[in-house]
């Protein structure tokens, strides 16, 4: 979830402070480790953030401002999420794909 529960360290379950939750930058500043327990944090997190940001810039550059831009950005987010889930679990959840079919 993006809202609740808040982000936590996978190892020590300490809440990630807002200053430590800045995409890509915080991971680099912390050396890829948890602020509290110093456990390594997977490079997957900043890579997904970086790829999503680059895709947003590309889509915004190619699409004029308006409803189409918003729709394309939402589509990009859905595809990034589906790619990550499929890569890790080899499934495509209906909770994402079915609404996408209806909207499409």
Tab-separated table of N, CA and C in Angstrom:
chain	number	residue	atom	x	y	z
A	1	UNK	N	0.831	-1.186	0.000
A	1	UNK	CA	0.000	0.000	0.000
A	1	UNK	C	0.873	1.245	0.000
A	2	UNK	N	0.390	2.276	-0.666
A	2	UNK	CA	1.116	3.537	-0.686
A	2	UNK	C	0.845	4.371	0.555
A	3	UNK	N	-0.233	4.070	1.279
A	3	UNK	CA	-0.637	4.912	2.396
A	3	UNK	C	-0.453	4.210	3.734
A	4	UNK	N	-1.005	3.021	3.865
A	4	UNK	CA	-0.957	2.334	5.142
A	4	UNK	C	-0.817	0.843	4.892
A	5	UNK	N	0.009	0.141	5.554
A	5	UNK	CA	0.940	0.594	6.574
A	5	UNK	C	2.123	1.349	5.957
A	6	UNK	N	2.792	2.187	6.764
A	6	UNK	CA	3.932	2.936	6.237
A	6	UNK	C	5.108	2.009	5.904
A	7	UNK	N	6.049	2.527	5.126
A	7	UNK	CA	7.227	1.752	4.744
A	7	UNK	C	8.037	1.365	5.979
A	8	UNK	N	8.525	0.123	5.964
A	8	UNK	CA	9.359	-0.364	7.067
A	8	UNK	C	10.550	-1.122	6.511
A	9	UNK	N	11.562	-1.269	7.343
A	9	UNK	CA	12.729	-2.087	6.984
A	9	UNK	C	12.272	-3.542	6.938
A	10	UNK	N	12.647	-4.288	5.869
A	10	UNK	CA	12.243	-5.698	5.790
A	10	UNK	C	12.817	-6.551	6.924
A	11	UNK	N	13.944	-6.124	7.506
A	11	UNK	CA	14.596	-6.938	8.538
A	11	UNK	C	14.138	-6.579	9.951
A	12	UNK	N	14.303	-5.286	10.349
A	12	UNK	CA	14.021	-4.899	11.731
A	12	UNK	C	12.633	-4.308	11.919
A	13	UNK	N	11.893	-4.092	10.834
A	13	UNK	CA	10.526	-3.563	10.841
A	13	UNK	C	10.429	-2.135	11.399
A	14	UNK	N	11.567	-1.419	11.469
A	14	UNK	CA	11.551	-0.018	11.880
A	14	UNK	C	10.918	0.798	10.766
A	15	UNK	N	10.068	1.768	11.132
A	15	UNK	CA	9.464	2.650	10.132
A	15	UNK	C	10.540	3.466	9.442
A	16	UNK	N	10.394	3.596	8.134
A	16	UNK	CA	11.322	4.413	7.353
A	16	UNK	C	10.937	5.878	7.564
A	17	UNK	N	11.908	6.678	8.002
A	17	UNK	CA	11.647	8.102	8.231
A	17	UNK	C	11.393	8.786	6.888
A	18	UNK	N	10.582	9.849	6.895
A	18	UNK	CA	10.318	10.561	5.639
A	18	UNK	C	11.600	11.004	4.923
A	19	UNK	N	12.597	11.453	5.667
A	19	UNK	CA	13.844	11.900	5.048
A	19	UNK	C	14.602	10.730	4.409
A	20	UNK	N	14.354	9.519	4.884
A	20	UNK	CA	15.004	8.331	4.323
A	20	UNK	C	14.152	7.673	3.241
A	21	UNK	N	13.075	8.337	2.831
A	21	UNK	CA	12.163	7.756	1.853
A	21	UNK	C	12.090	8.587	0.574
A	22	UNK	N	13.147	9.324	0.283
A	22	UNK	CA	13.229	10.110	-0.943
A	22	UNK	C	13.712	9.164	-2.046
A	23	UNK	N	12.930	9.027	-3.122
A	23	UNK	CA	13.298	8.056	-4.159
A	23	UNK	C	14.740	8.190	-4.637
A	24	UNK	N	15.417	7.082	-4.740
A	24	UNK	CA	16.786	6.903	-5.224
A	24	UNK	C	17.809	7.603	-4.332
A	25	UNK	N	17.623	8.879	-4.067
A	25	UNK	CA	18.598	9.660	-3.302
A	25	UNK	C	18.840	9.077	-1.915
A	26	UNK	N	17.783	8.753	-1.187
A	26	UNK	CA	17.945	8.206	0.165
A	26	UNK	C	18.700	6.886	0.148
A	27	UNK	N	18.410	6.051	-0.837
A	27	UNK	CA	19.111	4.759	-0.930
A	27	UNK	C	20.608	4.993	-1.124
A	28	UNK	N	20.958	5.964	-1.961
A	28	UNK	CA	22.363	6.283	-2.198
A	28	UNK	C	23.025	6.863	-0.951
A	29	UNK	N	22.354	7.807	-0.294
A	29	UNK	CA	22.904	8.446	0.897
A	29	UNK	C	23.122	7.427	2.017
A	30	UNK	N	22.188	6.501	2.177
A	30	UNK	CA	22.290	5.487	3.227
A	30	UNK	C	23.170	4.304	2.815
A	31	UNK	N	23.731	4.353	1.622
A	31	UNK	CA	24.592	3.269	1.164
A	31	UNK	C	23.844	1.973	0.952
A	32	UNK	N	22.547	2.063	0.640
A	32	UNK	CA	21.756	0.864	0.403
A	32	UNK	C	21.489	0.059	1.652
A	33	UNK	N	21.501	0.739	2.821
A	33	UNK	CA	21.284	0.033	4.086
A	33	UNK	C	20.215	0.735	4.913
A	34	UNK	N	19.590	-0.020	5.794
A	34	UNK	CA	18.590	0.515	6.711
A	34	UNK	C	19.255	1.498	7.666
A	35	UNK	N	18.587	2.608	7.934
A	35	UNK	CA	19.117	3.616	8.859
A	35	UNK	C	19.240	3.056	10.273
A	36	UNK	N	18.310	2.192	10.668
A	36	UNK	CA	18.268	1.693	12.041
A	36	UNK	C	19.202	0.508	12.273
A	37	UNK	N	19.090	-0.541	11.452
A	37	UNK	CA	19.846	-1.776	11.721
A	37	UNK	C	21.006	-2.018	10.758
A	38	UNK	N	21.127	-1.164	9.732
A	38	UNK	CA	22.201	-1.250	8.734
A	38	UNK	C	22.105	-2.508	7.858
A	39	UNK	N	20.952	-3.151	7.842
A	39	UNK	CA	20.745	-4.310	6.957
A	39	UNK	C	20.678	-3.810	5.519
A	40	UNK	N	21.194	-4.593	4.576
A	40	UNK	CA	21.134	-4.166	3.178
A	40	UNK	C	19.694	-4.064	2.668
A	41	UNK	N	19.448	-3.031	1.870
A	41	UNK	CA	18.159	-2.829	1.216
A	41	UNK	C	18.372	-3.145	-0.267
A	42	UNK	N	17.516	-3.956	-0.828
A	42	UNK	CA	17.662	-4.414	-2.209
A	42	UNK	C	17.765	-3.248	-3.190
A	43	UNK	N	18.617	-3.410	-4.189
A	43	UNK	CA	18.754	-2.402	-5.246
A	43	UNK	C	17.497	-2.334	-6.109
A	44	UNK	N	16.612	-3.306	-5.957
A	44	UNK	CA	15.351	-3.316	-6.698
A	44	UNK	C	14.555	-2.035	-6.441
A	45	UNK	N	14.556	-1.550	-5.216
A	45	UNK	CA	13.757	-0.369	-4.865
A	45	UNK	C	14.195	0.874	-5.635
A	46	UNK	N	15.472	1.263	-5.582
A	46	UNK	CA	15.851	2.453	-6.350
A	46	UNK	C	15.779	2.237	-7.859
A	47	UNK	N	15.982	1.015	-8.330
A	47	UNK	CA	15.875	0.764	-9.769
A	47	UNK	C	14.448	0.975	-10.264
A	48	UNK	N	13.470	0.478	-9.514
A	48	UNK	CA	12.070	0.673	-9.894
A	48	UNK	C	11.730	2.165	-9.852
A	49	UNK	N	12.200	2.871	-8.819
A	49	UNK	CA	11.944	4.308	-8.716
A	49	UNK	C	12.574	5.059	-9.888
A	50	UNK	N	13.800	4.704	-10.234
A	50	UNK	CA	14.501	5.369	-11.327
A	50	UNK	C	13.839	5.093	-12.676
A	51	UNK	N	13.502	3.840	-12.927
A	51	UNK	CA	12.853	3.471	-14.187
A	51	UNK	C	11.495	4.153	-14.308
A	52	UNK	N	10.734	4.172	-13.221
A	52	UNK	CA	9.423	4.832	-13.247
A	52	UNK	C	9.584	6.323	-13.524
A	53	UNK	N	10.540	6.948	-12.876
A	53	UNK	CA	10.788	8.372	-13.113
A	53	UNK	C	11.185	8.659	-14.550
A	54	UNK	N	12.058	7.828	-15.109
A	54	UNK	CA	12.476	8.013	-16.502
A	54	UNK	C	11.313	7.809	-17.469
A	55	UNK	N	10.479	6.822	-17.194
A	55	UNK	CA	9.305	6.602	-18.039
A	55	UNK	C	8.324	7.771	-17.947
A	56	UNK	N	8.164	8.332	-16.746
A	56	UNK	CA	7.306	9.508	-16.578
A	56	UNK	C	7.824	10.667	-17.409
A	57	UNK	N	9.136	10.907	-17.358
A	57	UNK	CA	9.727	12.004	-18.137
A	57	UNK	C	9.508	11.763	-19.626
A	58	UNK	N	9.740	10.550	-20.095
A	58	UNK	CA	9.562	10.227	-21.506
A	58	UNK	C	8.114	10.425	-21.959
A	59	UNK	N	7.172	9.904	-21.178
A	59	UNK	CA	5.756	10.040	-21.532
A	59	UNK	C	5.339	11.511	-21.506
A	60	UNK	N	5.784	12.257	-20.498
A	60	UNK	CA	5.430	13.678	-20.408
A	60	UNK	C	6.024	14.465	-21.567
A	61	UNK	N	7.192	14.061	-22.024
A	61	UNK	CA	7.849	14.741	-23.143
A	61	UNK	C	7.114	14.480	-24.458
A	62	UNK	N	6.568	13.271	-24.595
A	62	UNK	CA	5.917	12.885	-25.850
A	62	UNK	C	4.419	13.175	-25.897
A	63	UNK	N	3.818	13.502	-24.750
A	63	UNK	CA	2.373	13.689	-24.691
A	63	UNK	C	2.041	15.107	-24.233
A	64	UNK	N	1.161	15.798	-24.949
A	64	UNK	CA	0.767	17.135	-24.493
A	64	UNK	C	0.006	17.056	-23.166
A	65	UNK	N	0.090	18.130	-22.380
A	65	UNK	CA	-0.595	18.171	-21.091
A	65	UNK	C	-2.098	18.004	-21.295
A	66	UNK	N	-2.720	17.288	-20.365
A	66	UNK	CA	-4.164	17.083	-20.445
A	66	UNK	C	-4.547	15.709	-19.947
A	67	UNK	N	-5.793	15.319	-20.183
A	67	UNK	CA	-6.281	14.031	-19.693
A	67	UNK	C	-5.526	12.831	-20.279
A	68	UNK	N	-5.087	12.939	-21.521
A	68	UNK	CA	-4.353	11.834	-22.133
A	68	UNK	C	-3.027	11.594	-21.409
A	69	UNK	N	-2.357	12.668	-21.004
A	69	UNK	CA	-1.101	12.531	-20.257
A	69	UNK	C	-1.351	11.805	-18.946
A	70	UNK	N	-2.368	12.206	-18.208
A	70	UNK	CA	-2.680	11.550	-16.935
A	70	UNK	C	-2.983	10.070	-17.144
A	71	UNK	N	-3.759	9.752	-18.171
A	71	UNK	CA	-4.100	8.350	-18.458
A	71	UNK	C	-2.847	7.545	-18.796
A	72	UNK	N	-1.968	8.129	-19.580
A	72	UNK	CA	-0.737	7.412	-19.952
A	72	UNK	C	0.179	7.204	-18.753
A	73	UNK	N	0.260	8.174	-17.848
A	73	UNK	CA	1.095	8.020	-16.659
A	73	UNK	C	0.549	6.927	-15.746
A	74	UNK	N	-0.776	6.871	-15.602
A	74	UNK	CA	-1.386	5.799	-14.812
A	74	UNK	C	-1.111	4.442	-15.464
A	75	UNK	N	-1.186	4.391	-16.781
A	75	UNK	CA	-0.892	3.165	-17.519
A	75	UNK	C	0.558	2.725	-17.294
A	76	UNK	N	1.485	3.677	-17.320
A	76	UNK	CA	2.901	3.373	-17.083
A	76	UNK	C	3.096	2.781	-15.691
A	77	UNK	N	2.457	3.388	-14.690
A	77	UNK	CA	2.583	2.871	-13.326
A	77	UNK	C	2.050	1.441	-13.248
A	78	UNK	N	0.902	1.198	-13.860
A	78	UNK	CA	0.329	-0.153	-13.843
A	78	UNK	C	1.270	-1.153	-14.511
A	79	UNK	N	1.875	-0.763	-15.619
A	79	UNK	CA	2.792	-1.679	-16.312
A	79	UNK	C	4.059	-1.946	-15.497
A	80	UNK	N	4.584	-0.931	-14.844
A	80	UNK	CA	5.782	-1.122	-14.004
A	80	UNK	C	5.448	-2.065	-12.849
A	81	UNK	N	4.302	-1.850	-12.215
A	81	UNK	CA	3.882	-2.717	-11.107
A	81	UNK	C	3.697	-4.153	-11.605
A	82	UNK	N	2.998	-4.318	-12.717
A	82	UNK	CA	2.784	-5.660	-13.267
A	82	UNK	C	4.103	-6.332	-13.638
A	83	UNK	N	5.021	-5.581	-14.215
A	83	UNK	CA	6.323	-6.141	-14.585
A	83	UNK	C	7.051	-6.654	-13.346
A	84	UNK	N	7.076	-5.821	-12.289
A	84	UNK	CA	7.771	-6.219	-11.065
A	84	UNK	C	7.156	-7.441	-10.412
A	85	UNK	N	5.826	-7.462	-10.339
A	85	UNK	CA	5.140	-8.615	-9.735
A	85	UNK	C	5.361	-9.866	-10.576
A	86	UNK	N	5.253	-9.741	-11.884
A	86	UNK	CA	5.445	-10.898	-12.768
A	86	UNK	C	6.875	-11.419	-12.683
A	87	UNK	N	7.830	-10.517	-12.630
A	87	UNK	CA	9.235	-10.923	-12.546
A	87	UNK	C	9.515	-11.683	-11.255
A	88	UNK	N	8.924	-11.218	-10.163
A	88	UNK	CA	9.199	-11.818	-8.852
A	88	UNK	C	8.348	-13.059	-8.569
A	89	UNK	N	7.046	-12.994	-8.900
A	89	UNK	CA	6.126	-14.078	-8.532
A	89	UNK	C	5.585	-14.874	-9.717
A	90	UNK	N	5.831	-14.411	-10.923
A	90	UNK	CA	5.339	-15.026	-12.153
A	90	UNK	C	3.811	-15.140	-12.168
A	91	UNK	N	3.170	-14.042	-11.731
A	91	UNK	CA	1.719	-13.930	-11.813
A	91	UNK	C	1.365	-12.502	-12.229
A	92	UNK	N	0.183	-12.339	-12.784
A	92	UNK	CA	-0.361	-11.011	-13.067
A	92	UNK	C	-1.669	-10.913	-12.303
A	93	UNK	N	-1.707	-10.139	-11.210
A	93	UNK	CA	-2.891	-10.096	-10.356
A	93	UNK	C	-4.119	-9.516	-11.059
A	94	UNK	N	-5.245	-10.186	-10.874
A	94	UNK	CA	-6.508	-9.710	-11.447
A	94	UNK	C	-6.891	-8.331	-10.930
A	95	UNK	N	-6.455	-8.005	-9.707
A	95	UNK	CA	-6.807	-6.702	-9.138
A	95	UNK	C	-6.199	-5.549	-9.931
A	96	UNK	N	-5.195	-5.839	-10.746
A	96	UNK	CA	-4.594	-4.813	-11.605
A	96	UNK	C	-5.010	-5.021	-13.056
A	97	UNK	N	-4.994	-6.256	-13.526
A	97	UNK	CA	-5.270	-6.502	-14.946
A	97	UNK	C	-6.745	-6.292	-15.303
A	98	UNK	N	-7.686	-6.720	-14.460
A	98	UNK	CA	-9.103	-6.569	-14.807
A	98	UNK	C	-9.538	-5.100	-14.907
A	99	UNK	N	-9.176	-4.250	-13.951
A	99	UNK	CA	-9.524	-2.837	-14.143
A	99	UNK	C	-8.859	-2.261	-15.396
A	100	UNK	N	-7.665	-2.721	-15.710
A	100	UNK	CA	-6.986	-2.259	-16.923
A	100	UNK	C	-7.739	-2.646	-18.182
A	101	UNK	N	-8.311	-3.833	-18.182
A	101	UNK	CA	-9.108	-4.279	-19.339
A	101	UNK	C	-10.343	-3.402	-19.478
A	102	UNK	N	-11.012	-3.113	-18.368
A	102	UNK	CA	-12.223	-2.291	-18.404
A	102	UNK	C	-11.895	-0.876	-18.894
A	103	UNK	N	-10.845	-0.296	-18.334
A	103	UNK	CA	-10.452	1.068	-18.744
A	103	UNK	C	-10.021	1.098	-20.192
A	104	UNK	N	-9.246	0.080	-20.607
A	104	UNK	CA	-8.786	0.027	-21.997
A	104	UNK	C	-9.919	-0.109	-22.974
